[in-house]
mmCIF file of C-alpha atoms in Angstrom:
data_model
loop_
_atom_site.group_PDB
_atom_site.id
_atom_site.type_symbol
_atom_site.label_atom_id
_atom_site.label_comp_id
_atom_site.label_asym_id
_atom_site.label_seq_id
_atom_site.Cartn_x
_atom_site.Cartn_y
_atom_site.Cartn_z
ATOM 1 C CA MET A 77 0.000 0.000 0.000
ATOM 2 C CA SER A 78 1.287 3.492 -0.772
ATOM 3 C CA ILE A 79 1.643 6.195 1.863
ATOM 4 C CA GLU A 80 -1.174 8.168 0.251
ATOM 5 C CA ALA A 81 -3.469 5.124 0.288
ATOM 6 C CA ALA A 82 -2.613 4.441 3.938
ATOM 7 C CA VAL A 83 -3.457 8.041 4.868
ATOM 8 C CA ARG A 84 -6.712 7.996 2.903
ATOM 9 C CA GLU A 85 -7.704 4.750 4.608
ATOM 10 C CA SER A 86 -6.871 6.159 8.042
ATOM 11 C CA LEU A 87 -8.970 9.263 7.348
ATOM 12 C CA ALA A 88 -11.953 7.269 6.063
ATOM 13 C CA THR A 89 -13.646 7.519 9.451
ATOM 14 C CA ALA A 90 -12.629 11.153 10.060
ATOM 15 C CA THR A 91 -15.703 13.206 9.311
ATOM 16 C CA GLY A 92 -15.004 16.294 7.235
ATOM 17 C CA ALA A 93 -11.370 15.551 6.332
ATOM 18 C CA ILE A 94 -9.957 16.195 2.866
ATOM 19 C CA LEU A 95 -6.493 15.073 1.771
ATOM 20 C CA VAL A 96 -4.595 17.111 -0.816
ATOM 21 C CA THR A 97 -1.461 15.449 -2.159
ATOM 22 C CA ALA A 98 1.380 17.655 -3.406
ATOM 23 C CA GLU A 99 2.836 16.768 -6.792
ATOM 24 C CA ALA A 100 6.173 17.821 -8.263
ATOM 25 C CA GLY A 101 5.888 20.907 -10.449
ATOM 26 C CA ARG A 102 2.429 21.842 -9.161
ATOM 27 C CA ALA A 103 2.989 23.937 -6.026
ATOM 28 C CA GLY A 104 0.739 26.762 -7.250
ATOM 29 C CA GLU A 105 -2.066 24.365 -8.125
ATOM 30 C CA THR A 106 -1.686 22.665 -4.752
ATOM 31 C CA VAL A 107 -2.193 25.982 -2.936
ATOM 32 C CA GLN A 108 -5.293 26.614 -5.066
ATOM 33 C CA HIS A 109 -6.659 23.182 -4.098
ATOM 34 C CA LEU A 110 -6.006 23.909 -0.420
ATOM 35 C CA ARG A 111 -7.823 27.245 -0.682
ATOM 36 C CA ALA A 112 -10.792 25.749 -2.556
ATOM 37 C CA ALA A 113 -11.313 22.747 -0.265
ATOM 38 C CA LYS A 114 -14.316 23.113 2.017
ATOM 39 C CA ALA A 115 -13.989 20.767 4.952
ATOM 40 C CA ASP A 116 -13.503 20.656 8.696
ATOM 41 C CA ILE A 117 -9.823 19.916 8.070
ATOM 42 C CA VAL A 118 -7.725 19.921 4.940
ATOM 43 C CA LEU A 119 -4.482 17.965 5.153
ATOM 44 C CA LEU A 120 -1.590 18.467 2.766
ATOM 45 C CA LEU A 121 0.517 15.373 2.165
ATOM 46 C CA LEU A 122 4.067 16.238 1.112
ATOM 47 C CA ASP A 123 5.670 13.047 -0.127
ATOM 48 C CA SER A 124 9.438 12.714 -0.314
ATOM 49 C CA SER A 125 9.220 12.775 -4.140
ATOM 50 C CA VAL A 126 8.330 16.498 -4.140
ATOM 51 C CA PRO A 127 11.492 18.567 -4.818
ATOM 52 C CA ALA A 128 12.985 20.392 -1.818
ATOM 53 C CA ILE A 129 12.250 23.912 -3.090
ATOM 54 C CA GLU A 130 8.595 23.094 -3.675
ATOM 55 C CA ARG A 131 8.358 21.384 -0.283
ATOM 56 C CA ALA A 132 9.757 24.516 1.348
ATOM 57 C CA MET A 133 7.297 26.769 -0.496
ATOM 58 C CA LEU A 134 4.323 24.614 0.454
ATOM 59 C CA VAL A 135 5.414 24.313 4.095
ATOM 60 C CA ALA A 136 5.837 28.113 4.217
ATOM 61 C CA ALA A 137 2.290 28.563 2.861
ATOM 62 C CA ILE A 138 0.588 26.570 5.637
ATOM 63 C CA GLY A 139 0.694 29.309 8.313
ATOM 64 C CA PRO A 140 -0.768 32.073 6.128
ATOM 65 C CA LEU A 141 -3.358 29.664 4.725
ATOM 66 C CA ALA A 142 -4.383 28.709 8.266
ATOM 67 C CA VAL A 143 -5.072 32.376 9.019
ATOM 68 C CA GLU A 144 -6.888 32.904 5.708
ATOM 69 C CA LEU A 145 -9.108 29.833 6.090
ATOM 70 C CA ALA A 146 -9.616 29.995 9.865
ATOM 71 C CA SER A 147 -13.244 31.063 9.775
ATOM 72 C CA TYR A 148 -14.401 27.825 8.161
ATOM 73 C CA THR A 149 -11.670 25.192 8.046
ATOM 74 C CA ARG A 150 -8.517 23.945 9.703
ATOM 75 C CA ILE A 151 -5.418 23.147 7.707
ATOM 76 C CA GLY A 152 -2.414 20.977 8.423
ATOM 77 C CA ALA A 153 0.463 19.339 6.602
ATOM 78 C CA ILE A 154 2.354 16.090 6.858
ATOM 79 C CA ASP A 155 5.911 16.384 5.566
ATOM 80 C CA VAL A 156 7.031 12.829 4.803
ATOM 81 C CA MET A 157 10.754 12.094 4.726
ATOM 82 C CA ALA A 158 12.160 9.281 2.570
ATOM 83 C CA GLY A 159 11.903 5.954 4.372
ATOM 84 C CA ALA A 160 9.051 6.970 6.694
ATOM 85 C CA GLU A 161 6.685 4.144 7.637
ATOM 86 C CA GLU A 162 3.130 4.193 6.259
ATOM 87 C CA GLY A 163 1.690 3.563 9.710
ATOM 88 C CA ASP A 164 3.523 6.539 11.191
ATOM 89 C CA VAL A 165 2.269 8.848 8.448
ATOM 90 C CA ALA A 166 -1.289 7.546 8.858
ATOM 91 C CA ALA A 167 -1.059 8.110 12.631
ATOM 92 C CA ALA A 168 0.053 11.712 12.038
ATOM 93 C CA ALA A 169 -2.944 12.256 9.760
ATOM 94 C CA ARG A 170 -5.342 10.825 12.342
ATOM 95 C CA PHE A 171 -3.790 13.036 15.029
ATOM 96 C CA LEU A 172 -4.226 16.222 12.993
ATOM 97 C CA ALA A 173 -7.776 15.285 12.010
ATOM 98 C CA ALA A 174 -8.695 14.698 15.657
ATOM 99 C CA ALA A 175 -6.914 17.796 17.044
ATOM 100 C CA ARG A 176 -9.940 20.061 16.743
ATOM 101 C CA SER A 177 -8.248 23.160 18.176
ATOM 102 C CA THR A 178 -5.230 22.904 15.870
ATOM 103 C CA THR A 179 -4.697 24.697 12.576
ATOM 104 C CA GLY A 180 -1.527 25.537 10.692
ATOM 105 C CA GLN A 181 0.374 22.585 12.170
ATOM 106 C CA ILE A 182 3.067 20.812 10.143
ATOM 107 C CA LEU A 183 4.194 17.378 11.240
ATOM 108 C CA ARG A 184 7.384 15.930 9.785
ATOM 109 C CA VAL A 185 7.418 12.146 9.714
ATOM 110 C CA ALA A 186 10.877 10.612 9.412
ATOM 111 C CA PRO A 187 12.124 7.022 9.533
ATOM 112 C CA GLU A 188 13.092 5.622 12.897
ATOM 113 C CA ILE A 189 16.782 5.750 13.616
#
């Protein structure tokens, strides 16, 4: 199972959660998707395949987007490092979905050392 599939499965029971997956070369479109999503929480999944500069731009956008969207939705991001376990990423997604007073949070999930 892919990391994205594991996260989607873990959010299946989270009411009002939308997952937006970042893709290489589409940072601007990703921000537009985040802005357009209408949900209790919108989670951005940053896979390790997204180039570093785009990852940095998208991570930097989360705080301002949280302020912009605060009246109707929460936003969070999961920054997945190469080698991270699917279960750990899914757990991070469940945590952010359940943390009802949290917006603008970015969780980095790295492999165990």
